[in-house]
CSV table of C-alpha atoms and ligand atoms in Angstrom, one decimal:
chain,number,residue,atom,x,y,z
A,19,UNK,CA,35.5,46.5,22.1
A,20,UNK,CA,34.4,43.1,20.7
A,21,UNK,CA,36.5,41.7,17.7
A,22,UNK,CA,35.6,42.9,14.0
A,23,UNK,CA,32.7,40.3,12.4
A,24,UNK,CA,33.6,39.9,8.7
A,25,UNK,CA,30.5,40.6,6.5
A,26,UNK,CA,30.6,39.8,2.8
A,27,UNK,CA,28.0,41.6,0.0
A,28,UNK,CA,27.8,40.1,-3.2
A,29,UNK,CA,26.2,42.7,-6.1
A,30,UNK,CA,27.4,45.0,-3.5
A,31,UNK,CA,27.4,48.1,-6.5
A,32,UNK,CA,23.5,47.0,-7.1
A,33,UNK,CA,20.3,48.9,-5.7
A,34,UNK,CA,19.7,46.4,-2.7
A,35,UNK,CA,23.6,46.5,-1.9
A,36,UNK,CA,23.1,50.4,-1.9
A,37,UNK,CA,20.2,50.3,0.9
A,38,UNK,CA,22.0,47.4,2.9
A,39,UNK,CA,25.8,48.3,3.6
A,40,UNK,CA,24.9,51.7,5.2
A,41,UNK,CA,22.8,50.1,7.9
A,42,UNK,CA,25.2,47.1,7.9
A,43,UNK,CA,27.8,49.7,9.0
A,44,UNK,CA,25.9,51.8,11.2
A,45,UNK,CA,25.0,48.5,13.4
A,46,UNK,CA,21.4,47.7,13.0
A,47,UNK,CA,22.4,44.3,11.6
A,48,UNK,CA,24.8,42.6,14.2
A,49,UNK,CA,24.1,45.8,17.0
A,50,UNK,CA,25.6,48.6,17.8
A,51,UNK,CA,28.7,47.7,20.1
A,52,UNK,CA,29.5,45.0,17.3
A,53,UNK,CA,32.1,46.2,14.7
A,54,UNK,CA,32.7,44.9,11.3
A,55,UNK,CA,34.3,44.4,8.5
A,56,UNK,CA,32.6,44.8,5.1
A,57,UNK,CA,33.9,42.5,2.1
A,58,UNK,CA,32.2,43.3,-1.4
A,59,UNK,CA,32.4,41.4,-3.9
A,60,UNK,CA,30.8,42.5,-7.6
A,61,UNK,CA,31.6,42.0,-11.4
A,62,UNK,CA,34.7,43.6,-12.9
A,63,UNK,CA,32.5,46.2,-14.9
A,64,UNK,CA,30.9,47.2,-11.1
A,65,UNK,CA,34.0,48.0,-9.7
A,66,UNK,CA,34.2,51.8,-10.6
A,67,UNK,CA,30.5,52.0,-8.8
A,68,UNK,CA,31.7,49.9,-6.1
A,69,UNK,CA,34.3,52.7,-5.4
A,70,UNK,CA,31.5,55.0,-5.6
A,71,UNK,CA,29.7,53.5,-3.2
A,72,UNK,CA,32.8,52.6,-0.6
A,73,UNK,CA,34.1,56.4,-0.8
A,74,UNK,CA,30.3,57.4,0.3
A,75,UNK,CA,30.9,54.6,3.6
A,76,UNK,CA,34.1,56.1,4.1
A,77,UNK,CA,32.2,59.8,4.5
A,78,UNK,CA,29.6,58.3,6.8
A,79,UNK,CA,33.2,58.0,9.3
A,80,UNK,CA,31.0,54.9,11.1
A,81,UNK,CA,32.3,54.0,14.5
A,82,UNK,CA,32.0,50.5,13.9
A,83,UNK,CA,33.5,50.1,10.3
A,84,UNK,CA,36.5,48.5,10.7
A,85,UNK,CA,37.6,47.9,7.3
A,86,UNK,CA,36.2,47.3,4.2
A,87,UNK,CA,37.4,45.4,1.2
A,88,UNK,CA,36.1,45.2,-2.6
A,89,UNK,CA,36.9,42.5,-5.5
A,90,UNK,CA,35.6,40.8,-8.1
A,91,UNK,CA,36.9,37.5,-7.2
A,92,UNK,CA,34.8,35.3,-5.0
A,93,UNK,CA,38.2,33.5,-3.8
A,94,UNK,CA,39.1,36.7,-2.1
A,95,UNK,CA,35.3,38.1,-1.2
A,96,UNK,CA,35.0,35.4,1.1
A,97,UNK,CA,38.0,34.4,2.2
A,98,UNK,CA,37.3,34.1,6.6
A,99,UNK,CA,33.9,35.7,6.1
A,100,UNK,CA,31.4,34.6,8.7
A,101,UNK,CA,28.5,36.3,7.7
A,102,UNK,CA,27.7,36.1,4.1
A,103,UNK,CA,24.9,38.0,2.4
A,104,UNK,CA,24.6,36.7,-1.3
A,105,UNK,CA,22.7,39.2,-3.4
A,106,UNK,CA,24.1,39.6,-6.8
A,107,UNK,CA,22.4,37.3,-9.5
A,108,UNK,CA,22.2,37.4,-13.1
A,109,UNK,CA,18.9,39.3,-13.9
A,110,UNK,CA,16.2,37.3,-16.2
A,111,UNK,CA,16.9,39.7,-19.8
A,112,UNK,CA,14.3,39.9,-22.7
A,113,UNK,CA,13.4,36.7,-24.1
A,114,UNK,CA,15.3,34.9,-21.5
A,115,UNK,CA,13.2,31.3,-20.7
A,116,UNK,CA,13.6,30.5,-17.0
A,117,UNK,CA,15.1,27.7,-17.7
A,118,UNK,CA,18.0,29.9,-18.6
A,119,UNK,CA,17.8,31.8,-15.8
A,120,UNK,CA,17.9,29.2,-13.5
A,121,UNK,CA,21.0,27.9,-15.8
A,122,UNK,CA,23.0,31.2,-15.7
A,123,UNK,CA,22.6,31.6,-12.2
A,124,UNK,CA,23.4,28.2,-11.1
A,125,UNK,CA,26.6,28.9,-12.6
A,126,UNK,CA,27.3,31.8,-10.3
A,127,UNK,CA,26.2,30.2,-7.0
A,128,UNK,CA,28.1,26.8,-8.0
A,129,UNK,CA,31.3,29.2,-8.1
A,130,UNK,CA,30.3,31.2,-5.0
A,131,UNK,CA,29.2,27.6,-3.0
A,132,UNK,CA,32.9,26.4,-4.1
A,133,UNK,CA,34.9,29.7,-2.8
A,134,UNK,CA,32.3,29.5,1.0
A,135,UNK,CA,33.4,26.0,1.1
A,136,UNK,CA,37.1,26.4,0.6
A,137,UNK,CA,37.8,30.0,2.0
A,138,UNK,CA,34.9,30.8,4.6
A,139,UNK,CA,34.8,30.2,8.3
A,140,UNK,CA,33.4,27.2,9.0
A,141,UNK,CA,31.0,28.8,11.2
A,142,UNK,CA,29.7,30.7,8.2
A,143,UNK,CA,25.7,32.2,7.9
A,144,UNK,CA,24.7,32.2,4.4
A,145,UNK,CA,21.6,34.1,3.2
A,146,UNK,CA,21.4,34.0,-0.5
A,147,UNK,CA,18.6,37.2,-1.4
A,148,UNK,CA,19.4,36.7,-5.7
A,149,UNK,CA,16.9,34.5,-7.5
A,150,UNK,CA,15.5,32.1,-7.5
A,151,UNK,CA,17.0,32.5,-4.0
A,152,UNK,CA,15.9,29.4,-2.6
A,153,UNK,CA,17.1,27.0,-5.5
A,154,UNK,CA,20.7,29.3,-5.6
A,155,UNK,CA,21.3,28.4,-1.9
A,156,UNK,CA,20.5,25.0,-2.4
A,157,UNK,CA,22.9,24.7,-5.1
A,158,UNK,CA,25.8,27.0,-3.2
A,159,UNK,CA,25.1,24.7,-0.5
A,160,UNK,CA,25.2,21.4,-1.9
A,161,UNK,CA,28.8,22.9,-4.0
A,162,UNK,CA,30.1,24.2,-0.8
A,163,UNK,CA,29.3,21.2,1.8
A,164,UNK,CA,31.6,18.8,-1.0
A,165,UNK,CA,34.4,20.5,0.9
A,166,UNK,CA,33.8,19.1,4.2
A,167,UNK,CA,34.2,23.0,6.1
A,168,UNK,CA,31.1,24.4,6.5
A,169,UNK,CA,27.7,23.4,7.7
A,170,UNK,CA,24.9,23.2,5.2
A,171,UNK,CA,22.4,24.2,7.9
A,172,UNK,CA,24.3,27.5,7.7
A,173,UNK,CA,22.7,28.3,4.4
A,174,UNK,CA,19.9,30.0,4.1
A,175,UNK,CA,17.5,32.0,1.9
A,176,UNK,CA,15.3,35.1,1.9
A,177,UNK,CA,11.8,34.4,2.7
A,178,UNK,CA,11.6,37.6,5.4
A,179,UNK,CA,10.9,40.0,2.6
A,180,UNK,CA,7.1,38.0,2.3
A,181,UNK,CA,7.1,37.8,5.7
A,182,UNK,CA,7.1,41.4,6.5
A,183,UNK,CA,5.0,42.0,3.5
A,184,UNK,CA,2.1,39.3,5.1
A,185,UNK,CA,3.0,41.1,8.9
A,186,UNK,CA,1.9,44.7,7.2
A,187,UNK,CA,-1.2,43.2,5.6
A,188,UNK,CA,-2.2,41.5,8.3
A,189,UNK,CA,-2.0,44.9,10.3
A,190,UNK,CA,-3.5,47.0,7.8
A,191,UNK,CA,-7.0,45.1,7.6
A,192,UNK,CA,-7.0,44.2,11.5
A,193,UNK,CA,-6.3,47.9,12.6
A,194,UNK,CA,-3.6,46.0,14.9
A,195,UNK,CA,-0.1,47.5,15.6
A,196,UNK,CA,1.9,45.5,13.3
A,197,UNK,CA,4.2,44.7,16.5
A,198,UNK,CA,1.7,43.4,17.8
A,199,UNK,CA,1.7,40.0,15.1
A,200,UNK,CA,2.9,37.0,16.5
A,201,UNK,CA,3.1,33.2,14.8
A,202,UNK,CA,2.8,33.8,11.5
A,203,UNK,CA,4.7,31.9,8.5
A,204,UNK,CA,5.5,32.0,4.8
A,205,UNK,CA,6.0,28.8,3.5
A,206,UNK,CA,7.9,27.8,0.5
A,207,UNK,CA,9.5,28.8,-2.2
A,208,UNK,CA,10.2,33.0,-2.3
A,209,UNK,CA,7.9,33.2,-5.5
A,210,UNK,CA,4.2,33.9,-5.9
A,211,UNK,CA,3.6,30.0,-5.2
A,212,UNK,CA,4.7,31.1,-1.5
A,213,UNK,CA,2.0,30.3,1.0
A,214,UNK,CA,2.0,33.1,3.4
A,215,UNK,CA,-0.4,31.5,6.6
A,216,UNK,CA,-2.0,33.2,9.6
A,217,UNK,CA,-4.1,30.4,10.9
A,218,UNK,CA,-1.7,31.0,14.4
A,219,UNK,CA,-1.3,34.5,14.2
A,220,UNK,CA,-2.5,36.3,17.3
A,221,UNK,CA,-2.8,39.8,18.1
A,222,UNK,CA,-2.1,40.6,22.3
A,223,UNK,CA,-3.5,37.5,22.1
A,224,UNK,CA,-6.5,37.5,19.6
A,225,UNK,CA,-6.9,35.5,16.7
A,226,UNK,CA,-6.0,37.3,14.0
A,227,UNK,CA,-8.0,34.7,11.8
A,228,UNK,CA,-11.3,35.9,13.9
A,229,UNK,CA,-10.3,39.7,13.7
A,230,UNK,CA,-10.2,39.4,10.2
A,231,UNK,CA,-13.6,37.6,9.7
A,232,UNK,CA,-14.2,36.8,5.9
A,233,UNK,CA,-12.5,33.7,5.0
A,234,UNK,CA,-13.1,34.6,1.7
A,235,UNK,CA,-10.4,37.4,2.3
A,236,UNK,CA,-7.7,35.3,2.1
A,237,UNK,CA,-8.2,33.1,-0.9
A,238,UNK,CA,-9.4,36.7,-3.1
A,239,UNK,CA,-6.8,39.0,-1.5
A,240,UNK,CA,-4.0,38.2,1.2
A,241,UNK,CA,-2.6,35.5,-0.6
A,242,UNK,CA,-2.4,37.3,-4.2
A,243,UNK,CA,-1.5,40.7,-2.6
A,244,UNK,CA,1.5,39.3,-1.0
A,245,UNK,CA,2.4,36.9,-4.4
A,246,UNK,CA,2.4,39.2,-6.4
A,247,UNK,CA,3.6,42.5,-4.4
A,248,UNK,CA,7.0,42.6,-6.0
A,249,UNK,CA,5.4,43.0,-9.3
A,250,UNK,CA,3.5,45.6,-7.9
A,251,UNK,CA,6.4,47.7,-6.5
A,252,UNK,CA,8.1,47.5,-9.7
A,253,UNK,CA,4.9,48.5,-11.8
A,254,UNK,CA,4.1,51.3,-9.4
A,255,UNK,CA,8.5,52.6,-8.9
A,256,UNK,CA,9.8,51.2,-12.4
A,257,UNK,CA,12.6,49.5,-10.2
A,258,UNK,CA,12.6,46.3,-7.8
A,259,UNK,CA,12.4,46.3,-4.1
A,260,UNK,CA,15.4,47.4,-3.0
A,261,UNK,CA,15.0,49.3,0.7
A,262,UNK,CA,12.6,47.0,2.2
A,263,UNK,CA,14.4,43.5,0.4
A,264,UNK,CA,17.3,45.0,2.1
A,265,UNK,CA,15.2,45.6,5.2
A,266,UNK,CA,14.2,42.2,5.5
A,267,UNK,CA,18.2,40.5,5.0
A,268,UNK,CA,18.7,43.0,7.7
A,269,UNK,CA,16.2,41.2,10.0
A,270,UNK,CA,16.9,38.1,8.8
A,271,UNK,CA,20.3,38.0,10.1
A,272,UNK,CA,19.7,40.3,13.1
A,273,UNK,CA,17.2,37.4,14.1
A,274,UNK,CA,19.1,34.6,13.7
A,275,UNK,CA,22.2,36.3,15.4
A,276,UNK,CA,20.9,37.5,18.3
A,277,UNK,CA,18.3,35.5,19.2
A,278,UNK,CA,13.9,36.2,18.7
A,279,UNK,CA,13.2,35.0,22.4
A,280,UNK,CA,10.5,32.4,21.4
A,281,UNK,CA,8.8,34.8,18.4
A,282,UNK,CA,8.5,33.4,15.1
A,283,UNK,CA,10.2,34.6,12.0
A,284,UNK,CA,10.1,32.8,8.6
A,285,UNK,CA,13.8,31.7,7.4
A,286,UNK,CA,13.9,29.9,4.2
A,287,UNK,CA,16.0,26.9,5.7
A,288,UNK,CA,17.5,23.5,4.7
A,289,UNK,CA,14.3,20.8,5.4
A,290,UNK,CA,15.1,18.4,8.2
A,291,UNK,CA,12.0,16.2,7.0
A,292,UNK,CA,9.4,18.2,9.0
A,293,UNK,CA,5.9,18.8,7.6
A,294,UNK,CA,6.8,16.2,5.2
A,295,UNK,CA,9.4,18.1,3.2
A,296,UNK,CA,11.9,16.4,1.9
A,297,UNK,CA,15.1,16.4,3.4
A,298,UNK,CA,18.1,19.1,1.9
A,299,UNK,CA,15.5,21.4,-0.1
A,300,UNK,CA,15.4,25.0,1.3
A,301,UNK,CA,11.7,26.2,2.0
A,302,UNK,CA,10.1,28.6,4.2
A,303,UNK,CA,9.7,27.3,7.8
A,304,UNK,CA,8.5,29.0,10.6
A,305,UNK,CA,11.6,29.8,12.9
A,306,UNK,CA,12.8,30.3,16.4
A,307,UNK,CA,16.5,31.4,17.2
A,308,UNK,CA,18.4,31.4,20.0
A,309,UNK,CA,22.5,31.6,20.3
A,310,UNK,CA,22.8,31.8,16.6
A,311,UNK,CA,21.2,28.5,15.8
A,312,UNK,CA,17.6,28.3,14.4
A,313,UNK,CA,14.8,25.7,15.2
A,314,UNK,CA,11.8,24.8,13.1
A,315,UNK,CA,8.3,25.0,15.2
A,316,UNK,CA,7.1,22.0,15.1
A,317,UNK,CA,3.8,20.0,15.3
A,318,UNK,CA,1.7,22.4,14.0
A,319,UNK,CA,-1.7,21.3,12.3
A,320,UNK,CA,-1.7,21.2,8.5
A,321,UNK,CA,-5.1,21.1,7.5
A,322,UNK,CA,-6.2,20.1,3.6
A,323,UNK,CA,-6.1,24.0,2.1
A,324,UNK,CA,-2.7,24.6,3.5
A,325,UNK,CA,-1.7,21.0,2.9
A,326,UNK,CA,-2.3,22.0,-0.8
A,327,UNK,CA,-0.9,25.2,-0.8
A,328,UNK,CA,2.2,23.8,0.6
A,329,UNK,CA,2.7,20.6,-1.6
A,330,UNK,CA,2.0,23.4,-4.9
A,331,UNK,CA,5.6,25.5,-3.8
A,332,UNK,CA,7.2,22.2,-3.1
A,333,UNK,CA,6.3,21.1,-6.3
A,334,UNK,CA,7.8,23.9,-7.6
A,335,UNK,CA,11.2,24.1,-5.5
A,336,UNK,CA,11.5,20.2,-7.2
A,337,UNK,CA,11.2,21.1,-10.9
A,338,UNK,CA,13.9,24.2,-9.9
A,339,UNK,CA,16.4,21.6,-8.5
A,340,UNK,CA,15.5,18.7,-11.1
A,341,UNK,CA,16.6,21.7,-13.7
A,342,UNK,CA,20.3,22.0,-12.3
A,343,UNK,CA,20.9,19.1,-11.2
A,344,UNK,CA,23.1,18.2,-14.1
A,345,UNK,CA,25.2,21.0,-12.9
A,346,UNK,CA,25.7,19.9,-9.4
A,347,UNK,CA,26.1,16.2,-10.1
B,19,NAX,P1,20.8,45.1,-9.2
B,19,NAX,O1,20.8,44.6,-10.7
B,19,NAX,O2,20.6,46.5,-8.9
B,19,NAX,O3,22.2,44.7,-8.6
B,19,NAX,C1,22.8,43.4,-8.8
B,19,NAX,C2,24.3,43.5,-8.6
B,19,NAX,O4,24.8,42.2,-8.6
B,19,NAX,C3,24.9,44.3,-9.7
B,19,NAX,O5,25.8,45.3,-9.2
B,19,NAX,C4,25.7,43.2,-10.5
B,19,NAX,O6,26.8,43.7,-11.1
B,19,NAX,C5,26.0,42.2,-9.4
B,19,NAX,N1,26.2,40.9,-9.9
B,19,NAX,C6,25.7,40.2,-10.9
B,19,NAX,N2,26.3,39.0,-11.0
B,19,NAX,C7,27.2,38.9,-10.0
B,19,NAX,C8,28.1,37.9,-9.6
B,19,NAX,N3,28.2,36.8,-10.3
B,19,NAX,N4,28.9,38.2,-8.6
B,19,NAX,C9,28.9,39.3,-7.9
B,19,NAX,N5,28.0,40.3,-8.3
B,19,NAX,C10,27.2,40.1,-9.3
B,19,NAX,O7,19.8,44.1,-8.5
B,19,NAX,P2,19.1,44.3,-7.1
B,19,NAX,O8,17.9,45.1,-7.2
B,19,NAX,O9,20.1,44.7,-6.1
B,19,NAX,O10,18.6,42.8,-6.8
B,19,NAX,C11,19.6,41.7,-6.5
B,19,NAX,C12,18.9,40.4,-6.5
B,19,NAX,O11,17.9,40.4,-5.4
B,19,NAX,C13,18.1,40.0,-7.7
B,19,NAX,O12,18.4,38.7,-8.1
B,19,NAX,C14,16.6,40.1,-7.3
B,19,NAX,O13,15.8,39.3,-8.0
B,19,NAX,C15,16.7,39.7,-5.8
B,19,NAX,N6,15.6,40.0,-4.9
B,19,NAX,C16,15.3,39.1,-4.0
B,19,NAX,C17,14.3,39.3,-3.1
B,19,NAX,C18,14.0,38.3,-2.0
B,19,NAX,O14,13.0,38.5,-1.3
B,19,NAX,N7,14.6,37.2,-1.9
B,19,NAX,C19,13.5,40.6,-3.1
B,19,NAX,C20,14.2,41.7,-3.8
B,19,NAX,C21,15.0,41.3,-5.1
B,19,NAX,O15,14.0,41.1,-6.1
């Protein structure tokens, strides 16, 4: 039996935590001969629904649970954790500007960034799903870094969740299996100013730029259809995503664990200067994994549409981190 991986859920009491730690437990995130050991962190007044929820684990009797642990102090939360999953964020609430919310949740990931830095294992993998996720893991990167432990390559934000959205789109007007998808890419910032782009994706080796024909198409409904498909969810379910957001931190781990074999996936990374991006700001890249490390494709063409598309969520991502910066200085 391989040694117990310690897993830690932030907002683990909230809907997304409910659809994750089942499946965390049950394997489909680190595989099934891969025990672990959950460590949930939420706010003192989730604790009684935490208890809820970890009574519930402990009737599911899962082979590879090994332990699990709840608090509401980040110090303890993530104390040796070596995969990190940081959902819990403070909501936006009526009349809030997002100014504010970008504010109160700085706050939160500053603390968080400071306990991965000082407590973690240095070999840490962050994904930060709360928003604005990509501007929290920026900032629990930069806070956690100042402690000289952990890597900030190591964290990383959500994008998957547009990814998969773009893959079943993509499917749904070609008629294609949606397994059958390769090279595609979200770029960005996980907001509608994403740029989800399939001018690589193939189909057992079609285009799937030529199966889908009408340019038109993309510009009138891809791109809005996958921008604005959260909103969608929550007019048509009265709630957030929750099962497939927690569906796609699943994947995003799983992939950058064990490995994609050459495919594609979109991570929302710390920039290394490719296409232009500036260094230490986290943005959709297209991805390939392999012994737990990731790698951005490079040297693919950016043509003037996608140049734009990609310069508007950059432009976007700079105004978030301009707005804490006071906070991290
Ligand atoms: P819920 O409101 O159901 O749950 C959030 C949980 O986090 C609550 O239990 C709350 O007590 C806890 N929490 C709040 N502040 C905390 C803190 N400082 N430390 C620890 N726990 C804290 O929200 P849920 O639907 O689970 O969504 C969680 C986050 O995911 C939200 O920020 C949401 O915007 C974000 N999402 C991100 C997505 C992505 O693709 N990156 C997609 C889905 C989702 O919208």
């Amino acid at each position: 039996m391989k040694d117990p991986i310690r897993v830690t859920v932030t907002g683990a009491a909230g809907q997304i935590g409910y659809a994750l730690l089942f499946r965390i437990a049950s394997g489909e995130m680190l595989g099934k001969d891969q025990p672990v050991i959950l460590q949930l962190l939420d706010l003192p007044q989730a604790q009684k629904a935490l208890k809820g929820v970890i009574m519930e684990l402990e009737d599911c009797a899962f082979p590879l649970l090994a332990g699990i642990k709840a608090s509401d102090d980040a110090n303890v939360a993530f104390r040796d954790t070596q995969i990190a999953l940081l959902v819990g964020a403070r909501p936006r609430g009526p009349g809030m500007e997002r100014k504010d919310l970008l504010t109160e949740n700085a706050k939160i990931f500053t603390a968080q960034g400071a306990a991965i830095g000082q407590y973690a294992d240095p070999d840490v993998r962050v994904l930060v799903v709360g928003n604005p996720c990509n501007t929290n893991a920026y900032i629990a990167k930069e806070t956690a870094i100042k402690f000289g432990r952990v890597k900030s390559g190591n964290f990383t934000a959500m994008l998957r969740l547009d990814h998969n959205r773009a893959l079943s789109q993509l499917a749904t007007k070609t008629g294609r299996d949606v397994a059958s998808i390769r090279n595609l890419v979200v770029w960005g910032n996980h907001s509608p100013t994403m740029y989800a782009d399939y001018r690589f994706a193939t189909s057992n080796g079609d285009k799937i730029s030529a199966l889908v024909g009408d340019e038109a198409w993309n510009r009138e409904t891809f791109l809005p259809t996958v921008g604005k498909r959260g909103a969608a969810i929550i007019e048509a379910r009265g709630l957030s995503s929750a099962a497939s957001a927690a569906n796609a931190a699943i994947d995003h781990i799983h992939d950058w664990v064990l490995g994609t074999e050459g495919e594609w996936v979109t991570m929302g990374v710390e920039s290394d200067g490719s296409y232009g991006i500036p260094k230490g700001i986290i943005y959709g890249f297209p991805v390939t994994t392999e012994n737990g490390h990731y790698h951005i494709v490079q040297g693919l063409e950016i043509d003037t549409f996608s140049q734009e598309k990609m310069a508007n969520t950059l432009k976007e991502l700079e105004e978030e981190k301009a707005g804490v910066a006071a906070l991290l200085a």
